[in-house]
DNA sequence: CGAACACTTGACAGCCCTCAACGTGAGTGG
DNA sequence: CCACTCACGTTGAGGGCTGTCAAGTGTTCG
């Protein structure tokens, strides 16, 4: 359901947060190349919360960059249980794990209002042969997704996991210009718990304790990190891995 | 330390297990192309157990396919604790996670006698622009590595983890022609435990119980899966994810 | 032959999950 | 405007899995 937003994507004025445009512009791609890249982009959205962006098992044909909002990726096992794989913020790319089998291995769902830039992967591949910078960018995007399951692996305590989760989320949001230490979660506790391999009740309890110890202030899904340093210390084992 | 083995890698008779040669041959690459691919390969080894193949933090310049033996990848955190990321068998590719930052994010160590095919990544990238099949193969290799942290994520019991680990290992070995249900582990219990996020003692206990229930026979690092079906059932939550 | 190492086995404690009940907003329909 | 509903979140009690600590056994290697 493509729907062009008014404030971006016009002609040669490409999304400023788009990982691909950044890569190409940095390499001095000429206007013709940029136009080609732009042609194979669909600007999608805004999609309301709950929208299915791509579905587990569906044929893979495109990747997408999040432009605004938050996307959750999750897979369902045969027993119907959900396993949350990650949350994806503006500037981050989803769908790369579908390349291998030419099927998406997971669902991608908008958890608030989401805008995307959708790239046909076959077209992107062809273009990447002519644009070394684009090829390199694709390789790097893929590579950086490999080691990103750090919060889950290893034997970490609930405190470590949640502290690291909050710090990393804060950093990711801050690098996009959001006010640091001031985050509003788009996802419910159950999703965070699932992602971190914990029970929702544990999230509540740890958050409570963090608040009692003046490290965060919590009101529903709005959080303020009042002592990010201590959170970093607690999550150090994960953060400094 | 390149050292040419005698039984393979001769002229146009390329490694039969090599993921790259398979991809190119399947696409009908001509002899000239194959020769080019071959030129940028170093046949390395045999390396004795304990050899460091690449080191965490070192500049990234190449990926490698395991030709024989077993490779362990692991990273050390600031406190010096080791986190085992994976074990890599013949036919599998290591080093891909180094592309993103142009540094290897982990160590790769030979845990028994290992032979490798080493590919200069810059050269491979250039060649991939002319060989669509090679580019596709690279994208797929990278993509398939993204979701491979399945045993660690999620909340799984020690039984589920170890059962899934044994089944997956057995399958990977069998697909390379090893006798099914008959595996000799190259790695010590501590590495398996570390990889699975468990204590070494837990590995012992679970293995003991599996043996008491006639699912495996254990003698040191030689295992026989006497009831692979039941192991698959126990590990189903992970295997069927 | 001794030492180092890997592995096993046992006892105990701790973390976190499960189960259960309650509180609290947000959206809805009267 | 208000009561209702429902999902989400919180809090408490209890128990199970698995980590930690400790000691013992077997094997390999110098």
Coordinates of C-alpha atoms in Angstrom, one line a residue, chain A residues 156 236-241, chain B residues 56 74-83:
Chain A
X156 CA 23.2 -13.1 31.9
X236 CA 28.6 -3.9 31.3
X237 CA 29.1 -7.7 30.7
X238 CA 26.7 -7.4 27.7
X239 CA 27.5 -3.9 26.5
X240 CA 31.3 -4.4 26.5
X241 CA 31.2 -7.8 25.0
Chain B
X56 CA 39.4 -10.6 17.7
X74 CA 34.5 -17.1 20.5
X75 CA 34.8 -13.6 21.8
X76 CA 36.5 -12.4 25.0
X77 CA 34.8 -9.7 27.0
X78 CA 36.6 -7.0 28.9
X79 CA 36.7 -9.1 32.0
X80 CA 38.5 -11.8 30.0
X81 CA 35.6 -14.3 30.0
X82 CA 35.1 -16.3 26.9
X83 CA 31.8 -16.6 25.1

